[in-house]
PDB file of C-alpha atoms in Angstrom:
ATOM      1  CA  MET A  65      14.730   5.206   0.428  1.00 55.00           C
ATOM      2  CA  LEU A  66      13.987   8.750  -0.318  1.00 62.00           C
ATOM      3  CA  SER A  67      16.417  11.241   0.829  1.00 68.00           C
ATOM      4  CA  GLN A  68      15.034  14.352   2.937  1.00 70.00           C
ATOM      5  CA  GLU A  69      16.520  16.492   0.412  1.00 74.00           C
ATOM      6  CA  LYS A  70      14.218  14.496  -2.061  1.00 69.00           C
ATOM      7  CA  VAL A  71      10.930  14.042   0.154  1.00 69.00           C
ATOM      8  CA  ALA A  72      11.088  18.276   0.497  1.00 71.00           C
ATOM      9  CA  LYS A  73      11.254  18.951  -3.352  1.00 70.00           C
ATOM     10  CA  LEU A  74       8.472  15.916  -4.207  1.00 67.00           C
ATOM     11  CA  ARG A  75       6.466  18.111  -1.709  1.00 66.00           C
ATOM     12  CA  ALA A  76       7.400  21.067  -2.474  1.00 65.00           C
ATOM     13  CA  ALA A  77       6.107  20.077  -6.207  1.00 60.00           C
ATOM     14  CA  GLY A  78       2.450  19.776  -4.925  1.00 61.00           C
ATOM     15  CA  LEU A  79       3.210  15.875  -4.664  1.00 62.00           C
ATOM     16  CA  GLU A  80       1.904  13.824  -1.275  1.00 63.00           C
ATOM     17  CA  ILE A  81       4.803  11.340  -0.650  1.00 64.00           C
ATOM     18  CA  ARG A  82       4.106   8.300   1.907  1.00 61.00           C
ATOM     19  CA  PRO A  83       7.049   6.213   2.827  1.00 58.00           C
ATOM     20  CA  MET A  84       6.110   2.218   2.706  1.00 55.00           C
ATOM     21  CA  ALA A  85       5.363   1.220   5.931  1.00 56.00           C
ATOM     22  CA  LEU A  86       4.989  -2.925   5.963  1.00 54.00           C
ATOM     23  CA  THR A  87       4.037  -4.794   8.884  1.00 56.00           C
ATOM     24  CA  GLY A  88       4.838  -8.389   7.344  1.00 61.00           C
ATOM     25  CA  SER A  89       2.242  -9.561   7.961  1.00 63.00           C
ATOM     26  CA  THR A  90       0.562 -10.446   5.160  1.00 70.00           C
ATOM     27  CA  ILE A  91      -3.464 -11.427   3.915  1.00 66.00           C
ATOM     28  CA  PRO A  92      -3.644 -13.777   1.795  1.00 70.00           C
ATOM     29  CA  LEU A  93      -7.048 -13.296  -0.669  1.00 67.00           C
ATOM     30  CA  PRO A  94      -8.749 -16.369  -2.538  1.00 70.00           C
ATOM     31  CA  LEU A  95      -8.431 -15.554  -6.316  1.00 69.00           C
ATOM     32  CA  TYR A  96     -10.767 -17.305  -8.338  1.00 68.00           C
ATOM     33  CA  LEU A  97     -10.019 -19.004 -11.671  1.00 66.00           C
ATOM     34  CA  SER A  98     -12.968 -17.666 -13.189  1.00 62.00           C
ATOM     35  CA  PRO A  99     -11.820 -13.902 -14.650  1.00 67.00           C
ATOM     36  CA  VAL A 100     -14.846 -11.548 -14.900  1.00 65.00           C
ATOM     37  CA  LYS A 101     -15.885  -9.989 -18.460  1.00 64.00           C
ATOM     38  CA  ALA A 102     -16.126  -6.421 -18.729  1.00 74.00           C
ATOM     39  CA  GLY A 103     -18.223  -6.951 -21.792  1.00 69.00           C
ATOM     40  CA  GLN A 104     -21.353  -9.289 -21.775  1.00 70.00           C
ATOM     41  CA  PRO A 105     -22.089 -11.392 -18.910  1.00 72.00           C
ATOM     42  CA  ALA A 106     -20.347 -14.859 -18.941  1.00 69.00           C
ATOM     43  CA  TYR A 107     -21.163 -17.783 -16.516  1.00 69.00           C
ATOM     44  CA  ALA A 108     -18.218 -17.863 -14.014  1.00 65.00           C
ATOM     45  CA  SER A 109     -17.726 -20.771 -11.213  1.00 68.00           C
ATOM     46  CA  ASP A 110     -16.485 -20.578  -8.037  1.00 72.00           C
ATOM     47  CA  GLU A 111     -13.788 -22.647  -8.369  1.00 73.00           C
ATOM     48  CA  ARG A 112     -10.515 -21.010  -6.186  1.00 76.00           C
ATOM     49  CA  GLY A 113      -7.608 -21.197  -7.496  1.00 76.00           C
ATOM     50  CA  GLU A 114      -4.110 -19.697  -5.373  1.00 80.00           C
ATOM     51  CA  GLU A 115      -4.279 -17.483  -2.809  1.00 81.00           C
ATOM     52  CA  ILE A 116      -2.451 -14.028  -3.282  1.00 79.00           C
ATOM     53  CA  ASP A 117      -0.812 -11.596  -1.058  1.00 83.00           C
ATOM     54  CA  LEU A 118      -1.758  -8.184  -2.683  1.00 83.00           C
ATOM     55  CA  VAL A 119       1.415  -6.669  -1.018  1.00 83.00           C
ATOM     56  CA  PRO A 120       4.049  -8.376  -2.740  1.00 84.00           C
ATOM     57  CA  TRP A 121       2.364  -8.734  -5.985  1.00 83.00           C
ATOM     58  CA  LEU A 122       1.825  -4.748  -5.755  1.00 86.00           C
ATOM     59  CA  ILE A 123       4.958  -4.188  -4.370  1.00 86.00           C
ATOM     60  CA  PRO A 124       8.030  -6.108  -5.189  1.00 85.00           C
ATOM     61  CA  TYR A 125      10.761  -4.371  -3.562  1.00 87.00           C
ATOM     62  CA  PRO A 126       9.398  -2.371  -0.616  1.00 85.00           C
ATOM     63  CA  GLU A 127      12.932  -0.945   0.723  1.00 86.00           C
ATOM     64  CA  LYS A 128      13.253   0.733  -2.969  1.00 89.00           C
ATOM     65  CA  SER A 129       9.496   1.847  -2.950  1.00 88.00           C
ATOM     66  CA  PHE A 130       7.297   4.930  -2.221  1.00 88.00           C
ATOM     67  CA  LEU A 131       4.127   6.014  -2.603  1.00 89.00           C
ATOM     68  CA  VAL A 132       2.915   9.532  -4.566  1.00 90.00           C
ATOM     69  CA  ARG A 133      -0.350  10.595  -5.059  1.00 90.00           C
ATOM     70  CA  VAL A 134      -1.279  12.020  -8.981  1.00 93.00           C
ATOM     71  CA  ARG A 135      -2.979  15.110  -8.997  1.00 92.00           C
ATOM     72  CA  GLY A 136      -3.943  16.218 -13.072  1.00 93.00           C
ATOM     73  CA  ASP A 137      -5.280  14.003 -15.729  1.00 95.00           C
ATOM     74  CA  SER A 138      -2.304  13.675 -18.369  1.00 96.00           C
ATOM     75  CA  MET A 139      -2.550   9.990 -17.806  1.00 97.00           C
ATOM     76  CA  VAL A 140      -5.607   9.171 -17.784  1.00 97.00           C
ATOM     77  CA  GLY A 141      -4.789   7.533 -21.555  1.00 97.00           C
ATOM     78  CA  PHE A 142      -2.793   4.840 -19.596  1.00 97.00           C
ATOM     79  CA  GLY A 143      -5.765   4.171 -16.956  1.00 96.00           C
ATOM     80  CA  ILE A 144      -4.040   6.558 -14.197  1.00 96.00           C
ATOM     81  CA  LEU A 145      -6.764   8.887 -12.846  1.00 95.00           C
ATOM     82  CA  GLU A 146      -6.253  11.872 -10.230  1.00 93.00           C
ATOM     83  CA  GLY A 147      -6.077  10.771  -7.101  1.00 90.00           C
ATOM     84  CA  ASP A 148      -4.902   7.078  -7.758  1.00 91.00           C
ATOM     85  CA  MET A 149      -1.774   6.212  -5.339  1.00 90.00           C
ATOM     86  CA  LEU A 150       1.421   5.291  -7.501  1.00 91.00           C
ATOM     87  CA  VAL A 151       3.846   2.630  -6.146  1.00 91.00           C
ATOM     88  CA  VAL A 152       6.890   3.872  -7.528  1.00 91.00           C
ATOM     89  CA  GLU A 153      10.581   1.564  -7.143  1.00 93.00           C
ATOM     90  CA  GLN A 154      13.518   3.566  -7.231  1.00 92.00           C
ATOM     91  CA  GLY A 155      16.686   2.516  -8.558  1.00 91.00           C
ATOM     92  CA  VAL A 156      15.576   0.936 -11.601  1.00 92.00           C
ATOM     93  CA  ARG A 157      16.967   2.074 -15.004  1.00 93.00           C
ATOM     94  CA  PRO A 158      13.658   2.552 -16.945  1.00 95.00           C
ATOM     95  CA  LYS A 159      12.919   1.150 -20.733  1.00 96.00           C
ATOM     96  CA  VAL A 160      11.048   2.114 -23.094  1.00 97.00           C
ATOM     97  CA  GLY A 161       7.149   1.951 -22.764  1.00 98.00           C
ATOM     98  CA  ASP A 162       7.873   2.105 -18.908  1.00 98.00           C
ATOM     99  CA  ILE A 163       5.570   4.795 -16.668  1.00 97.00           C
ATOM    100  CA  LEU A 164       7.912   6.704 -14.628  1.00 95.00           C
ATOM    101  CA  ILE A 165       8.353   9.588 -12.134  1.00 94.00           C
ATOM    102  CA  ALA A 166      10.885  12.045 -13.673  1.00 93.00           C
ATOM    103  CA  GLU A 167      12.120  15.473 -12.226  1.00 91.00           C
ATOM    104  CA  ILE A 168      12.563  17.999 -14.773  1.00 90.00           C
ATOM    105  CA  GLN A 169      14.315  21.291 -13.512  1.00 85.00           C
ATOM    106  CA  GLY A 170      13.023  20.753 -10.118  1.00 84.00           C
ATOM    107  CA  SER A 171       9.464  19.913 -10.789  1.00 87.00           C
ATOM    108  CA  TYR A 172       8.481  16.143 -11.076  1.00 91.00           C
ATOM    109  CA  THR A 173       5.620  14.749 -13.477  1.00 94.00           C
ATOM    110  CA  VAL A 174       4.699  11.349 -14.210  1.00 96.00           C
ATOM    111  CA  LYS A 175       4.640   9.899 -17.646  1.00 97.00           C
ATOM    112  CA  GLN A 176       5.691   7.302 -19.976  1.00 98.00           C
ATOM    113  CA  LEU A 177       9.053   7.063 -21.706  1.00 98.00           C
ATOM    114  CA  GLY A 178       9.258   7.115 -25.539  1.00 98.00           C
ATOM    115  CA  ARG A 179      10.174   9.030 -28.415  1.00 97.00           C
ATOM    116  CA  HIS A 180       9.018  11.482 -30.390  1.00 96.00           C
ATOM    117  CA  GLU A 181       9.730  12.533 -33.927  1.00 96.00           C
ATOM    118  CA  GLY A 182      13.328  10.410 -33.059  1.00 95.00           C
ATOM    119  CA  GLN A 183      13.827  11.564 -29.437  1.00 95.00           C
ATOM    120  CA  PRO A 184      13.680  10.163 -26.295  1.00 95.00           C
ATOM    121  CA  ALA A 185      10.656  11.825 -24.780  1.00 97.00           C
ATOM    122  CA  LEU A 186       8.187  11.734 -21.647  1.00 97.00           C
ATOM    123  CA  LEU A 187       5.215  10.781 -23.300  1.00 98.00           C
ATOM    124  CA  ALA A 188       1.480  11.791 -21.866  1.00 97.00           C
ATOM    125  CA  GLY A 189      -2.252   9.610 -21.958  1.00 97.00           C
ATOM    126  CA  ASN A 190      -3.780  12.544 -23.038  1.00 97.00           C
ATOM    127  CA  ALA A 191      -3.704  14.769 -26.017  1.00 96.00           C
ATOM    128  CA  ASP A 192      -4.103  17.874 -24.503  1.00 97.00           C
ATOM    129  CA  TYR A 193      -0.301  17.345 -23.273  1.00 97.00           C
ATOM    130  CA  ALA A 194       2.752  17.978 -25.480  1.00 97.00           C
ATOM    131  CA  PRO A 195       5.539  15.256 -25.614  1.00 97.00           C
ATOM    132  CA  ILE A 196       8.321  16.732 -23.073  1.00 96.00           C
ATOM    133  CA  ARG A 197      11.828  16.170 -24.752  1.00 95.00           C
ATOM    134  CA  ILE A 198      14.377  14.804 -22.677  1.00 94.00           C
ATOM    135  CA  VAL A 199      17.642  16.597 -22.275  1.00 90.00           C
ATOM    136  CA  PRO A 200      20.079  15.225 -20.470  1.00 88.00           C
ATOM    137  CA  GLY A 201      21.608  16.400 -17.317  1.00 88.00           C
ATOM    138  CA  GLU A 202      17.688  18.706 -17.127  1.00 90.00           C
ATOM    139  CA  THR A 203      15.854  15.295 -16.942  1.00 93.00           C
ATOM    140  CA  ARG A 204      16.072  12.686 -13.953  1.00 92.00           C
ATOM    141  CA  ILE A 205      14.424   9.463 -13.115  1.00 93.00           C
ATOM    142  CA  GLY A 206      12.717   9.554  -9.913  1.00 92.00           C
ATOM    143  CA  GLY A 207      11.638   5.743 -10.264  1.00 94.00           C
ATOM    144  CA  ILE A 208       9.643   3.339 -11.991  1.00 96.00           C
ATOM    145  CA  VAL A 209       5.783   2.705 -11.360  1.00 95.00           C
ATOM    146  CA  ARG A 210       4.870  -0.562 -10.155  1.00 95.00           C
ATOM    147  CA  SER A 211       1.129  -0.361  -9.713  1.00 93.00           C
ATOM    148  CA  VAL A 212      -1.686   2.163  -9.199  1.00 94.00           C
ATOM    149  CA  VAL A 213      -3.803   1.776  -6.218  1.00 91.00           C
ATOM    150  CA  ARG A 214      -7.404   3.192  -6.534  1.00 93.00           C
ATOM    151  CA  ARG A 215     -10.395   2.824  -4.018  1.00 89.00           C
ATOM    152  CA  TYR A 216     -13.549   2.641  -4.764  1.00 88.00           C
ATOM    153  CA  GLY A 217     -16.440   3.841  -2.193  1.00 82.00           C
ATOM    154  CA  ALA A 218     -15.914   4.706   1.478  1.00 69.00           C
TER     155      ALA A 218
END
């Protein structure tokens, strides 16, 4: 769980934090076997496969997770848009390519862990934002983004 101090710092940085509140109930939804084409329309069958409960699929470790809402456009190239909610898992060692929440001198950001000019860096998904060099002792990892949640319509 996040400490009260960390929650206060995240909120002060302009991030909206919501603790995970899982009731233990499940809502299995049917998964249709035919994928939906994002290009030209194609025939799709009505054949159903397994049922999927979205909660454990989106939030594999709720006891180590929290939600944060995105502000800004630095991650649009990774499909993360302003207003999206991110499911963030704490206590996981990040690897290159992971999307993560990082604290840099008291400010928080969502970026991809990567390399720039041979050095570890936080990379944006938007060319308008420069890579941020990771400086030991000045950069802390707040967690790894496990899921992006976005609603359409009302």
